[in-house]
Amino acid sequence: MTLALRLAPYRGVLRARWRETLQYRLAALAGFGTQCYWGLLRLMILAAFYQSGPADATDFSFAHAVPYVWLGQALLSLFPFRLDADLADSVRTGSVASELLRPIDLYSYWFWRMAAWRLAQAAPRCLLMVVVAAVILPLVGLDEWALTGPAGGAAAGMYLLATALALLLGVAVTAVLISLMFWTVSSEGARYILPAIVWFGGGLVIPLPLLPDGLAAVLGYLPFAGLMDIPFRIYVGHLAGAEALARLALQVGWLVLLVLLGRLLLARGLRRVVILGG
Amino acid sequence: MAASRGTLRTVPMASGAVWLYLRFAATHFRAQMQYPGALALQIIGSALFTAIEFAGVWALLNRFGNVRGWELAEVAVLYGLVMVGFSAAEATGRGFDTFHRQVRGGGFDRVLLRPRHTVLQVAGADFAFHRAGRWLHGAAILVWGLCNAGIAWNPARVILLAETIAGVTVLFLGVFVAVAAVTFWTVQSLELFAIVSNGSVDAGSYPATVYRRFMRHFLFYLVPIGTVTYFPVAALLGRPDPLGTPPWFGWIAPAAAPLFLAAALLLWRLGTRHYSSTGS
Amino acid sequence: MSEPLIEVAGLTKRFRVSAGGSGTTGGSRTLRALVARRKVVTALDEVSFRIGAGELVGYIGPNGAGKSTTVKILSGILVPDAGRCVVAGRVPWRERVAHVATIGVVFGQRSQLWWDLPVIESFDLLRDIYRLQPAAYRETRDELIELLAIAPLLAVPVRQLSLGQRMRCELAAALLHRPRLLFLDEPTIGLDAVAKLAVRDIIRRLQGRGVTTILTTHDLDDVEALCPRVLVIGAGSILFDGSVADLRAGVDRERILTVDLEHEVGSFATSSATVVSAAGRRVVLRYDPTRIPTPRIIEEVARDNDVRDLYIEPQPIDELVARLYRNLELEEA
């Protein structure tokens, strides 16, 4: 038997799998194209502002802004724009009570499930976005809009840590909101208002350092800055050294606080469901 | 024969298309008012979303002072116009916006089985009254911008403003029809279409001189949001166009919107024809 | 049969489908169009038939045989590749609006009503869509409300109705504009036995009002209970056109004889019939009455066994049709 013949079944499986993946992925690919467009549009607008305004308008340069915008697009699905539908439904309908029959810690189960799901969602898009923004853009002559590397080794390390914290923080925010649905019943409010707050407070509408200084300072201490703004500014070197470490500590602080709050709300909510009889 | 009387017993005069459309709207309004709490939250949510977008525009102008020579009040006119037109089109042409959901599972068969024009039926299938929040927000910003941009008002400029508001609304209706028509071929609604709808909102909120040439061409010729906002508003503000178009062009530029809508309706017709030859 | 309401001759429709695409992968058609090769499937192959005004015709066939393609062409929402099709003097797809104003369609699996609205509001909207005269509309509506016994349901939003209740409202909605031609697509699917009988009863009464009705279904009991005439389609061609009795006679004359014994069945053997099953105290036999007359086989069974009861039935119609399809497949192979 020749080698080619031996490998034939594997090749067949591989080809079938590839085709299947491709079919599933078209929608994702379209979404990816959309995000590239958004990134370009935002950069074009920002570039026009930098060219129009005085040179000393901000210490956050256009070179800072470019990676900031691309990272925001690349990591979009890591963040809590919407509540995880089936968890939200299980709380709304009270069917969550049946989860108590399982010998698990429900909060941890929710938490890691959501974290894994978001990571799996974000990873492929993130890789593609890096390829497009860092490799393809310079090739087509758009160097000044290309994603550049992190501001240094220390920045890279702290960035990875800050992004991991951002993911967990996002999950903790969602867990609090889902737990709140034991009381509010209607998830509509959270569904409509949450994305707006996250977009603005995280720095997706415009980078936080470009907001008026007072507003930027206040938003910088809220948990939403820990979702996007802090890791991105560490990456581009706008936050460094002791200040960067302080911001990482801020992320950790919010994470601990929100996890405790989420656990408390979940425990209270479950007790309520059990008493009401689901 | 009793059965054949159906066609003879019709009232062509009293049930015009507009009237039927209003009937659809009233019925949907009553249905949505069954959950006033949810509607109120949606109104607040949709207004909040545009509010943060405008907060971004405001913050950038606050820091940089101007963009390509346009100051806050002038950009607010553009932004308000786009928002008013977009939310009005969203509220009234919502059926096209959610058409991909209708068409899935043969829902379009039901439309074809009824003796009215498909455009009328699809438009009347859904209404987004909660966009009222977005519309009011856009209108407030537009009015504020108009009052503070130092416009030298005269009757011609009032007409130009009305023309432009109508143009933007019609353009976005055209966008929704075109995107819906494409789903006759693609079946699912691709997120990519957001570039054309929501992307036009973002892009139209700034003067076209902000963009690079390839982007400008997209906004002037392909989905002409730039054409129907930038030129008329520049004319309204009395700004000469650095791109070199004559000032009178602003007065005829909104005509691009009905042309785009006509093209979209043509595409819609091709789409329905495609549907009735493939059955899906 | 009076003058034909529907005349179909040489109707042909082909679809392009992607070769090997199962359609269940959930992938996008756009991409599959790029990736997969396409092949042509003939959904209708020169189909011809006539249906007279006032007839109630059952239209049956396996999935993918061309049933829904035919119905879609007749209702004007699908354009055939070739052939003639005239319904009430009109070519359906050429004059869609005029045509659909004279037909009614009920889908068992899909609602024609507005999900969130009370039933009566759906009716009122239909009045405006079909441009009905208010007085005539009220008359028809009240007639249907009584006929279908839906008065208590009128104020209920459609989403709160049971399937059987909804089906009665769907029937009313499809008849408000007094169509001459009614398509019923699986009207009894998912209904419980009582609701099923009620819907059948209604269909029968509607037929008395002179509405030409085409019933497509998988439930052959519906056809047997309702339709004097049945069309069977398979692989795009009409396999049979006639009465249910003729369908039986043409395909297969076998009968089923069920014998209940006074004792447990030991070994049961007979030369003149096929044993379908023999267990407990019951034996089921299949025989062909043209080869062995019914009295003879009864006599034979009663002679050899201690019979408590016995009864004879025709073959269930499902089996007949299954056999018809199988024959067709054999011919094709």
mmCIF file of N, CA and C in Angstrom, chain C residues 54-91:
data_model
loop_
_atom_site.group_PDB
_atom_site.id
_atom_site.type_symbol
_atom_site.label_atom_id
_atom_site.label_comp_id
_atom_site.label_asym_id
_atom_site.label_seq_id
_atom_site.Cartn_x
_atom_site.Cartn_y
_atom_site.Cartn_z
ATOM 1 N N GLY C 54 -65.971 22.788 -7.761
ATOM 2 C CA GLY C 54 -66.708 22.145 -6.685
ATOM 3 C C GLY C 54 -66.143 20.804 -6.251
ATOM 4 N N GLU C 55 -65.076 20.347 -6.897
ATOM 5 C CA GLU C 55 -64.504 19.058 -6.494
ATOM 6 C C GLU C 55 -63.713 19.158 -5.200
ATOM 7 N N LEU C 56 -63.583 18.035 -4.510
ATOM 8 C CA LEU C 56 -62.695 17.945 -3.346
ATOM 9 C C LEU C 56 -61.696 16.836 -3.659
ATOM 10 N N VAL C 57 -60.455 17.246 -3.922
ATOM 11 C CA VAL C 57 -59.461 16.307 -4.428
ATOM 12 C C VAL C 57 -58.334 16.147 -3.414
ATOM 13 N N GLY C 58 -58.000 14.900 -3.135
ATOM 14 C CA GLY C 58 -56.837 14.635 -2.291
ATOM 15 C C GLY C 58 -55.601 14.565 -3.167
ATOM 16 N N TYR C 59 -54.534 15.213 -2.708
ATOM 17 C CA TYR C 59 -53.306 15.224 -3.506
ATOM 18 C C TYR C 59 -52.209 14.680 -2.621
ATOM 19 N N ILE C 60 -51.779 13.466 -2.902
ATOM 20 C CA ILE C 60 -50.841 12.833 -1.975
ATOM 21 C C ILE C 60 -49.576 12.376 -2.684
ATOM 22 N N GLY C 61 -48.555 12.193 -1.900
ATOM 23 C CA GLY C 61 -47.284 11.719 -2.437
ATOM 24 C C GLY C 61 -46.224 11.841 -1.368
ATOM 25 N N PRO C 62 -45.117 11.124 -1.532
ATOM 26 C CA PRO C 62 -44.061 11.196 -0.515
ATOM 27 C C PRO C 62 -43.380 12.557 -0.533
ATOM 28 N N ASN C 63 -42.560 12.808 0.469
ATOM 29 C CA ASN C 63 -41.814 14.073 0.516
ATOM 30 C C ASN C 63 -40.944 14.208 -0.729
ATOM 31 N N GLY C 64 -40.950 15.397 -1.284
ATOM 32 C CA GLY C 64 -40.089 15.644 -2.440
ATOM 33 C C GLY C 64 -40.652 15.126 -3.738
ATOM 34 N N ALA C 65 -41.920 14.672 -3.722
ATOM 35 C CA ALA C 65 -42.486 14.103 -4.942
ATOM 36 C C ALA C 65 -42.974 15.184 -5.894
ATOM 37 N N GLY C 66 -43.153 16.394 -5.397
ATOM 38 C CA GLY C 66 -43.636 17.462 -6.257
ATOM 39 C C GLY C 66 -44.963 18.046 -5.811
ATOM 40 N N LYS C 67 -45.459 17.574 -4.667
ATOM 41 C CA LYS C 67 -46.733 18.085 -4.153
ATOM 42 C C LYS C 67 -46.706 19.599 -3.972
ATOM 43 N N SER C 68 -45.757 20.047 -3.157
ATOM 44 C CA SER C 68 -45.787 21.472 -2.819
ATOM 45 C C SER C 68 -45.392 22.317 -4.033
ATOM 46 N N THR C 69 -44.579 21.752 -4.929
ATOM 47 C CA THR C 69 -44.258 22.480 -6.155
ATOM 48 C C THR C 69 -45.534 22.737 -6.953
ATOM 49 N N THR C 70 -46.365 21.701 -7.067
ATOM 50 C CA THR C 70 -47.620 21.867 -7.803
ATOM 51 C C THR C 70 -48.489 22.933 -7.152
ATOM 52 N N VAL C 71 -48.623 22.829 -5.842
ATOM 53 C CA VAL C 71 -49.492 23.776 -5.134
ATOM 54 C C VAL C 71 -48.966 25.200 -5.292
ATOM 55 N N LYS C 72 -47.635 25.353 -5.220
ATOM 56 C CA LYS C 72 -47.075 26.690 -5.366
ATOM 57 C C LYS C 72 -47.334 27.251 -6.760
ATOM 58 N N ILE C 73 -47.250 26.404 -7.776
ATOM 59 C CA ILE C 73 -47.511 26.888 -9.134
ATOM 60 C C ILE C 73 -48.984 27.256 -9.276
ATOM 61 N N LEU C 74 -49.854 26.384 -8.765
ATOM 62 C CA LEU C 74 -51.290 26.659 -8.879
ATOM 63 C C LEU C 74 -51.682 27.926 -8.130
ATOM 64 N N SER C 75 -50.937 28.227 -7.055
ATOM 65 C CA SER C 75 -51.319 29.418 -6.297
ATOM 66 C C SER C 75 -50.563 30.656 -6.765
ATOM 67 N N GLY C 76 -49.748 30.499 -7.783
ATOM 68 C CA GLY C 76 -49.176 31.679 -8.430
ATOM 69 C C GLY C 76 -47.890 32.190 -7.823
ATOM 70 N N ILE C 77 -47.281 31.449 -6.880
ATOM 71 C CA ILE C 77 -46.064 31.969 -6.279
ATOM 72 C C ILE C 77 -44.817 31.319 -6.844
ATOM 73 N N LEU C 78 -44.995 30.370 -7.755
ATOM 74 C CA LEU C 78 -43.838 29.752 -8.389
ATOM 75 C C LEU C 78 -44.102 29.686 -9.891
ATOM 76 N N VAL C 79 -43.068 29.969 -10.673
ATOM 77 C CA VAL C 79 -43.211 29.970 -12.127
ATOM 78 C C VAL C 79 -42.633 28.664 -12.672
ATOM 79 N N PRO C 80 -43.416 27.889 -13.448
ATOM 80 C CA PRO C 80 -42.894 26.634 -13.985
ATOM 81 C C PRO C 80 -41.950 26.885 -15.164
ATOM 82 N N ASP C 81 -41.182 25.856 -15.535
ATOM 83 C CA ASP C 81 -40.283 25.994 -16.687
ATOM 84 C C ASP C 81 -41.040 25.785 -17.996
ATOM 85 N N ALA C 82 -42.026 24.886 -17.963
ATOM 86 C CA ALA C 82 -42.768 24.611 -19.182
ATOM 87 C C ALA C 82 -44.141 24.103 -18.811
ATOM 88 N N GLY C 83 -45.059 24.144 -19.770
ATOM 89 C CA GLY C 83 -46.383 23.595 -19.543
ATOM 90 C C GLY C 83 -47.424 24.686 -19.403
ATOM 91 N N ARG C 84 -48.671 24.210 -19.418
ATOM 92 C CA ARG C 84 -49.790 25.130 -19.355
ATOM 93 C C ARG C 84 -50.474 24.970 -18.012
ATOM 94 N N CYS C 85 -50.952 26.058 -17.480
ATOM 95 C CA CYS C 85 -51.678 25.965 -16.226
ATOM 96 C C CYS C 85 -52.655 27.114 -16.202
ATOM 97 N N VAL C 86 -53.939 26.782 -16.200
ATOM 98 C CA VAL C 86 -54.968 27.825 -16.167
ATOM 99 C C VAL C 86 -55.890 27.533 -14.993
ATOM 100 N N VAL C 87 -56.070 28.522 -14.144
ATOM 101 C CA VAL C 87 -56.987 28.382 -13.016
ATOM 102 C C VAL C 87 -58.046 29.469 -13.155
ATOM 103 N N ALA C 88 -59.280 29.047 -13.284
ATOM 104 C CA ALA C 88 -60.397 29.975 -13.441
ATOM 105 C C ALA C 88 -60.109 30.990 -14.545
ATOM 106 N N GLY C 89 -59.545 30.499 -15.651
ATOM 107 C CA GLY C 89 -59.318 31.368 -16.795
ATOM 108 C C GLY C 89 -58.075 32.231 -16.699
ATOM 109 N N ARG C 90 -57.297 32.080 -15.615
ATOM 110 C CA ARG C 90 -56.099 32.906 -15.470
ATOM 111 C C ARG C 90 -54.852 32.038 -15.392
ATOM 112 N N VAL C 91 -53.747 32.589 -15.872
ATOM 113 C CA VAL C 91 -52.458 31.955 -15.638
ATOM 114 C C VAL C 91 -51.955 32.519 -14.300
#
